[in-house]
Coordinates of C-alpha atoms in Angstrom, one line a residue:
M694 CA 19.3 -2.1 30.5
T695 CA 20.4 -5.1 29.1
L696 CA 18.2 -7.1 26.1
H697 CA 16.7 -9.2 29.0
D698 CA 15.1 -6.3 31.0
L699 CA 14.2 -4.7 27.9
L700 CA 11.8 -8.3 26.9
A701 CA 10.9 -8.4 30.7
T702 CA 9.6 -5.3 30.4
A703 CA 7.7 -5.7 27.3
R704 CA 6.2 -8.6 28.3
L705 CA 4.2 -6.9 31.0
V706 CA 2.3 -4.6 28.0
V707 CA 2.3 -7.3 25.2
A708 CA 1.1 -10.7 24.8
E709 CA 2.4 -13.5 23.0
I710 CA 0.2 -15.7 21.1
E711 CA 1.4 -19.1 19.2
P712 CA 1.0 -19.3 15.5
D713 CA -2.3 -21.3 15.4
E714 CA -4.0 -18.5 17.7
A715 CA -2.6 -15.7 15.9
H716 CA -3.4 -17.5 12.3
D717 CA -7.3 -17.9 13.9
R718 CA -7.1 -14.0 14.6
L719 CA -6.5 -12.6 11.4
P720 CA -9.9 -13.4 9.2
A721 CA -11.8 -11.3 12.7
G722 CA -9.7 -8.1 11.3
A723 CA -6.4 -8.6 13.5
V724 CA -3.8 -6.9 11.5
L725 CA -0.3 -8.9 11.0
V726 CA 2.7 -6.4 11.4
D727 CA 6.0 -8.0 10.2
V728 CA 9.0 -5.6 11.7
R729 CA 11.7 -7.5 9.6
E730 CA 14.3 -6.0 7.3
P731 CA 13.7 -6.4 3.3
D732 CA 16.5 -8.8 2.9
E733 CA 14.5 -11.1 5.3
T734 CA 11.4 -11.2 3.9
I735 CA 12.3 -11.9 0.7
H736 CA 12.6 -15.5 1.8
G737 CA 9.1 -15.5 2.7
V738 CA 6.2 -13.6 4.3
I739 CA 2.6 -14.3 5.8
P740 CA -0.2 -13.7 3.2
G741 CA -1.7 -10.1 3.9
S742 CA 0.8 -9.0 6.4
V743 CA 1.9 -5.6 6.4
L744 CA 5.5 -5.2 6.0
I745 CA 7.4 -1.9 8.5
P746 CA 10.8 -2.9 9.0
R747 CA 11.4 -2.1 12.4
G748 CA 13.8 1.3 12.1
L749 CA 10.8 2.6 10.3
L750 CA 7.9 1.8 12.7
E751 CA 7.4 5.0 14.4
T752 CA 7.5 7.1 11.8
T753 CA 5.2 5.3 9.2
V754 CA 2.7 2.7 11.3
E755 CA 0.0 5.8 12.3
S756 CA 0.0 6.2 8.1
V757 CA -1.0 2.7 8.0
V758 CA -2.9 1.5 10.9
A759 CA -4.9 5.1 11.7
D760 CA -7.2 3.2 14.4
R761 CA -5.5 2.5 17.4
D762 CA -8.5 0.4 18.9
T763 CA -7.4 -2.2 15.4
E764 CA -5.8 -5.5 16.9
L765 CA -2.2 -5.6 16.1
I766 CA 0.0 -8.7 16.0
V767 CA 3.8 -7.8 15.3
S768 CA 5.8 -10.7 14.2
C769 CA 9.3 -10.6 12.7
A770 CA 12.2 -14.1 12.5
S771 CA 11.9 -15.3 15.8
G772 CA 9.9 -13.3 18.3
V773 CA 12.3 -11.1 19.8
R774 CA 12.4 -7.8 18.1
S775 CA 8.5 -8.4 17.8
L776 CA 8.0 -8.0 21.4
L777 CA 10.2 -4.8 21.4
A778 CA 8.3 -3.6 18.5
G779 CA 4.6 -4.4 20.3
A780 CA 5.9 -2.5 23.3
T781 CA 6.7 0.8 21.4
L782 CA 3.3 0.4 19.6
H783 CA 1.8 0.3 23.0
Q784 CA 3.4 3.3 24.1
F785 CA 1.9 4.9 20.8
G786 CA -1.6 4.4 22.2
Y787 CA -2.4 0.7 20.4
R788 CA -4.4 -1.0 23.2
R789 CA -4.7 -4.4 21.2
V790 CA -1.1 -5.6 20.6
S791 CA 0.4 -9.0 20.9
S792 CA 3.3 -10.7 19.5
L793 CA 3.6 -13.7 17.7
A794 CA 6.0 -16.3 19.6
G795 CA 8.4 -17.8 17.8
G796 CA 8.0 -15.3 14.8
F797 CA 7.9 -16.2 11.3
T798 CA 10.1 -19.3 11.9
A799 CA 7.7 -20.7 14.2
W800 CA 4.6 -20.0 11.6
K801 CA 6.5 -22.0 9.2
A802 CA 7.1 -24.6 11.5
A803 CA 3.6 -24.6 12.0
G804 CA 2.7 -25.6 8.8
L805 CA 0.8 -22.3 8.0
P806 CA 0.5 -20.8 5.1
W807 CA 2.6 -18.7 3.6
T808 CA 4.4 -17.3 0.5
A809 CA 7.8 -16.4 -1.1
P810 CA 7.6 -13.0 -2.8
A811 CA 9.3 -13.5 -6.6
G812 CA 12.0 -10.4 -5.4
L813 CA 13.4 -8.1 -6.9
D814 CA 16.8 -7.9 -8.7
S815 CA 19.2 -6.0 -7.8
H816 CA 18.7 -3.3 -10.8
N817 CA 14.8 -3.1 -10.0
R818 CA 15.8 -2.4 -5.7
A819 CA 18.2 0.3 -6.9
R820 CA 15.2 2.3 -9.4
Y821 CA 12.3 1.7 -7.0
S822 CA 14.3 1.9 -3.8
R823 CA 12.4 4.9 -2.7
H824 CA 9.3 2.7 -3.2
L825 CA 10.6 0.2 -1.4
L826 CA 10.8 2.5 1.5
L827 CA 7.2 3.1 1.9
P828 CA 5.4 0.2 3.8
E829 CA 2.3 0.9 1.7
V830 CA 4.2 -0.3 -1.2
G831 CA 7.3 -2.2 -0.3
E832 CA 9.0 -5.0 -2.4
V833 CA 5.4 -6.9 -2.5
G834 CA 3.6 -3.6 -3.8
Q835 CA 6.4 -3.2 -6.0
Q836 CA 6.1 -6.7 -7.7
Q837 CA 2.4 -5.7 -8.0
L838 CA 3.1 -2.5 -10.0
L839 CA 5.4 -4.4 -12.0
D840 CA 2.8 -7.5 -12.8
S841 CA 0.0 -4.7 -13.4
R842 CA -1.3 -3.7 -16.7
V843 CA -2.8 -0.1 -17.5
L844 CA -4.6 1.6 -21.0
I845 CA -4.1 4.8 -21.5
V846 CA -6.7 6.2 -23.9
G847 CA -5.2 9.3 -25.1
A848 CA -1.6 9.9 -25.7
G849 CA -2.5 13.7 -25.6
G850 CA -2.0 16.1 -22.8
L851 CA -3.4 14.0 -19.9
G852 CA -1.9 10.9 -21.1
S853 CA 1.4 12.0 -21.5
P854 CA 1.9 12.8 -17.8
A855 CA 0.3 10.0 -16.8
A856 CA 2.4 7.4 -18.8
L857 CA 5.9 9.1 -18.0
Y858 CA 5.0 8.5 -14.5
L859 CA 3.2 5.2 -14.3
A860 CA 6.4 4.1 -16.3
A861 CA 8.5 5.5 -14.0
A862 CA 6.6 4.0 -10.6
G863 CA 7.3 0.8 -12.8
V864 CA 4.0 -0.1 -14.2
G865 CA 5.2 -3.6 -16.1
T866 CA 2.8 -2.9 -18.9
I867 CA 1.4 0.1 -20.5
G868 CA -1.1 0.2 -23.7
L869 CA -1.4 3.3 -25.2
A870 CA -4.6 4.3 -27.6
D871 CA -4.5 7.2 -30.1
M872 CA -4.8 7.4 -33.6
D873 CA -3.4 10.8 -33.9
A874 CA 0.0 12.0 -35.0
V875 CA 1.8 14.5 -33.2
D876 CA 1.2 17.9 -34.4
L877 CA 3.3 21.1 -33.6
S878 CA 0.1 22.6 -31.5
N879 CA 0.3 19.9 -29.4
L880 CA 3.2 20.5 -27.9
Q881 CA 2.6 23.3 -25.6
R882 CA 1.1 20.3 -23.3
Q883 CA 1.9 17.0 -24.5
I884 CA 5.1 16.7 -23.0
I885 CA 5.9 13.2 -24.0
H886 CA 6.3 14.5 -27.4
T887 CA 9.1 16.4 -29.1
T888 CA 9.3 18.7 -31.9
H889 CA 11.3 16.6 -34.4
R890 CA 8.8 13.8 -34.0
V891 CA 5.9 16.3 -35.2
G892 CA 4.2 13.8 -38.1
E893 CA 4.8 10.8 -36.4
A894 CA 2.2 8.5 -34.4
K895 CA 1.3 9.6 -31.2
V896 CA 1.5 5.9 -30.0
S897 CA 5.0 5.2 -31.7
S898 CA 6.3 8.8 -30.2
A899 CA 5.0 8.6 -26.9
A900 CA 6.5 4.6 -27.1
R901 CA 9.9 5.7 -27.3
S902 CA 10.2 8.4 -24.6
I903 CA 8.4 5.7 -22.4
T904 CA 11.4 3.2 -23.2
D905 CA 13.7 5.8 -22.9
L906 CA 12.6 6.4 -19.3
N907 CA 12.1 2.8 -18.4
P908 CA 13.3 0.1 -20.8
G909 CA 11.7 -2.6 -18.3
V910 CA 8.0 -1.5 -19.2
R911 CA 6.8 -2.9 -21.9
V912 CA 4.5 -0.9 -24.5
Q913 CA 1.3 -1.8 -26.1
Q914 CA 0.7 0.0 -28.9
H915 CA -3.0 0.2 -30.8
H916 CA -3.0 2.7 -33.4
E917 CA -6.8 2.9 -33.6
R918 CA -9.3 5.3 -32.4
V919 CA -11.6 3.9 -29.3
G920 CA -15.0 3.4 -29.6
P921 CA -18.3 1.4 -29.3
S922 CA -17.2 -1.2 -31.5
N923 CA -13.4 -1.8 -30.0
A924 CA -13.3 -0.3 -26.2
E925 CA -14.5 -3.6 -24.4
A926 CA -11.7 -6.0 -26.1
L927 CA -9.4 -3.2 -25.4
V928 CA -10.6 -2.5 -22.1
A929 CA -10.8 -6.4 -20.9
G930 CA -7.0 -7.1 -21.3
Y931 CA -6.0 -4.2 -18.7
D932 CA -6.0 -3.8 -15.1
L933 CA -7.4 -0.2 -14.9
V934 CA -8.0 2.6 -17.7
I935 CA -6.9 6.3 -17.6
D936 CA -9.1 8.0 -19.7
G937 CA -7.9 11.0 -21.4
A938 CA -10.2 11.3 -24.3
D939 CA -11.2 14.4 -25.4
N940 CA -14.9 13.6 -26.9
F941 CA -17.8 12.0 -25.2
E942 CA -18.1 9.0 -27.6
V943 CA -14.6 7.7 -26.6
R944 CA -15.9 8.2 -22.5
Y945 CA -18.9 6.6 -23.1
A946 CA -17.5 3.5 -24.8
L947 CA -15.0 3.2 -21.9
S948 CA -17.8 3.4 -19.7
D949 CA -20.0 0.5 -21.0
A950 CA -16.7 -1.4 -21.5
S951 CA -15.8 -0.8 -17.9
E952 CA -19.2 -1.8 -16.5
S953 CA -19.6 -4.7 -18.7
T954 CA -15.9 -6.3 -17.6
N955 CA -15.6 -4.6 -14.0
V956 CA -12.3 -2.9 -14.7
P957 CA -12.4 0.7 -13.5
V958 CA -11.6 4.1 -15.0
V959 CA -9.1 7.0 -13.7
Y960 CA -10.8 10.1 -15.6
G961 CA -9.5 13.4 -15.8
S962 CA -10.6 16.2 -18.1
V963 CA -9.4 19.9 -18.5
F964 CA -10.9 23.3 -19.8
R965 CA -9.1 26.4 -20.4
F966 CA -8.1 26.6 -16.1
E967 CA -10.2 23.7 -14.7
G968 CA -9.7 20.2 -14.5
Q969 CA -11.4 17.4 -13.0
V970 CA -10.5 14.2 -12.0
T971 CA -12.4 11.1 -10.6
V972 CA -11.9 7.4 -10.4
F973 CA -14.9 5.9 -12.2
D974 CA -15.6 2.2 -10.4
P975 CA -18.3 -0.1 -11.4
R976 CA -17.8 -2.1 -8.5
A977 CA -19.0 0.6 -6.2
G978 CA -21.9 1.3 -8.9
F979 CA -20.2 4.3 -10.4
T980 CA -19.4 4.9 -14.2
Y981 CA -19.1 8.0 -16.2
R982 CA -22.6 7.2 -17.7
S983 CA -24.3 6.8 -14.6
F984 CA -22.6 10.4 -13.6
L985 CA -23.1 12.2 -16.8
P986 CA -26.6 9.9 -18.6
E987 CA -26.4 11.9 -21.9
A988 CA -23.9 14.5 -23.7
P989 CA -24.3 18.0 -23.4
P990 CA -24.5 20.3 -26.5
P991 CA -21.2 20.9 -27.9
E992 CA -21.5 24.7 -27.4
V993 CA -21.9 23.9 -23.7
A994 CA -18.6 21.5 -23.6
P995 CA -16.2 22.8 -26.5
N996 CA -12.7 21.1 -26.6
C997 CA -9.1 22.7 -26.2
A998 CA -9.2 23.1 -29.8
T999 CA -12.1 25.4 -29.3
A1000 CA -11.8 26.6 -26.2
G1001 CA -7.8 26.5 -25.6
V1002 CA -6.1 25.5 -22.3
L1003 CA -3.6 26.4 -19.9
G1004 CA -0.4 24.0 -20.9
V1005 CA 0.4 22.8 -17.5
L1006 CA -3.0 22.2 -16.4
P1007 CA -2.9 18.4 -18.4
G1008 CA 0.3 18.3 -16.7
I1009 CA -1.4 18.4 -13.0
I1010 CA -4.4 16.4 -13.5
G1011 CA -2.6 14.0 -15.7
T1012 CA -0.3 13.7 -13.0
I1013 CA -3.2 13.4 -10.3
Q1014 CA -4.6 10.7 -12.5
A1015 CA -1.8 8.6 -12.1
A1016 CA -1.6 9.0 -8.5
E1017 CA -5.0 7.6 -8.2
A1018 CA -4.0 4.8 -10.7
I1019 CA -1.3 3.8 -8.2
K1020 CA -3.9 3.6 -5.5
M1021 CA -6.0 1.6 -7.2
L1022 CA -3.8 -0.7 -8.5
L1023 CA -2.0 -1.6 -4.7
G1024 CA -5.3 -1.1 -2.7
I1025 CA -3.9 1.4 -0.9
G1026 CA -5.5 5.2 0.6
E1027 CA -8.9 6.9 -0.6
P1028 CA -9.1 6.8 -4.0
L1029 CA -11.5 9.5 -5.9
I1030 CA -14.6 7.1 -5.7
G1031 CA -17.7 8.8 -5.7
R1032 CA -15.7 12.4 -5.3
I1033 CA -14.9 14.4 -7.5
L1034 CA -11.8 16.6 -7.6
V1035 CA -11.9 20.3 -9.3
V1036 CA -8.9 22.5 -9.8
D1037 CA -9.0 26.0 -10.7
A1038 CA -5.9 26.7 -11.9
L1039 CA -6.1 30.3 -12.2
A1040 CA -7.0 30.8 -8.6
M1041 CA -4.8 27.5 -7.2
E1042 CA -7.8 26.3 -5.6
T1043 CA -9.1 22.6 -5.7
T1044 CA -12.6 21.9 -4.8
E1045 CA -14.0 18.1 -3.7
L1046 CA -17.6 17.5 -5.0
K1047 CA -19.3 14.0 -3.5
L1048 CA -21.5 12.1 -5.2
R1049 CA -24.7 11.0 -4.8
G1050 CA -25.8 7.0 -5.7
V1051 CA -22.1 5.5 -5.4
T1052 CA -22.3 2.6 -3.3
E1053 CA -20.6 2.9 0.0
R1054 CA -17.9 1.4 0.3
G1055 CA -16.2 3.1 3.7
R1056 CA -13.2 5.1 4.2
G1057 CA -10.2 3.0 3.8
P1058 CA -8.6 1.2 0.5
P1059 CA -10.1 -1.0 -2.3
P1060 CA -9.0 -4.2 -2.8
A1061 CA -6.0 -4.3 -5.0
L1062 CA -6.5 -4.6 -8.7
A1063 CA -2.5 -6.0 -9.9
P1064 CA -2.3 -9.8 -9.7

């Protein structure tokens, strides 16, 4: 079958619409799927479009647009690949598919809005190549991560894996807030530090490990104890906070700062063999203080120094915190807002607890936090 025959067959099931009509449909909920390759999209994209290279369409579209009743407008450079891709989507059960006539070229010629991504250099393309293959991240998302700022409170058991994985992911600025020094007893779980750094400030030790892993990450060291007097000023300079604290005073200070600045907090805690993760998002009416209005007595909630903790457990919880942070920064997936994930490492079981009183945001991604 010739290309002419393939296009003729595609037009039987996929309508072609002009750029002006496509532009008018987007505010009503239509999703624009751009099937061009990364070396094409660096020259410009239509705002809000989902970038899925044609070769990855079959394997990834369902994870990006699950509802087959969603209206899809497929775009390419000139309108040829988009017709063929639209026919493929129709075969996959998507019932409302159209192709942008003339593609991105016609869109630009019509004077409709488009943006030119800053683009990644060859070094970053190689470093983050596996992210670039994910339509949910791609070049635009990776640039968002590079532009984002995350504050990690506590450079200890939870902060260690969170910091390392966020640095590896390319979060552009990582703030570290901790006033303690590395102690020999920390090394059973605080993997960002090393034996020869015992006695060194944790923020300094952690900063060195981050820089060794990814020199492109900017590290801001806050060698201070976080509390009511400084939490708001610290939090206001970041897009998101990772809470790796080990005491209630810091958690409540972060909660109040989060509420006043609208900066979400990815919370984690560990106790013996059990850990918890959730996302406190003030935009959804959900903060640590609303979850736990008053601190429990010390004998009910002892810290790790008193009760002990399995060394690998903070690694599990801190890594989940990093995953939630990336989802929040990119506005993808379904973050743990209004849900607490409980991990029992001894039984190797997970439990999800749903919380009442959280503003209903519906299933699906939150708005992206990164600029």
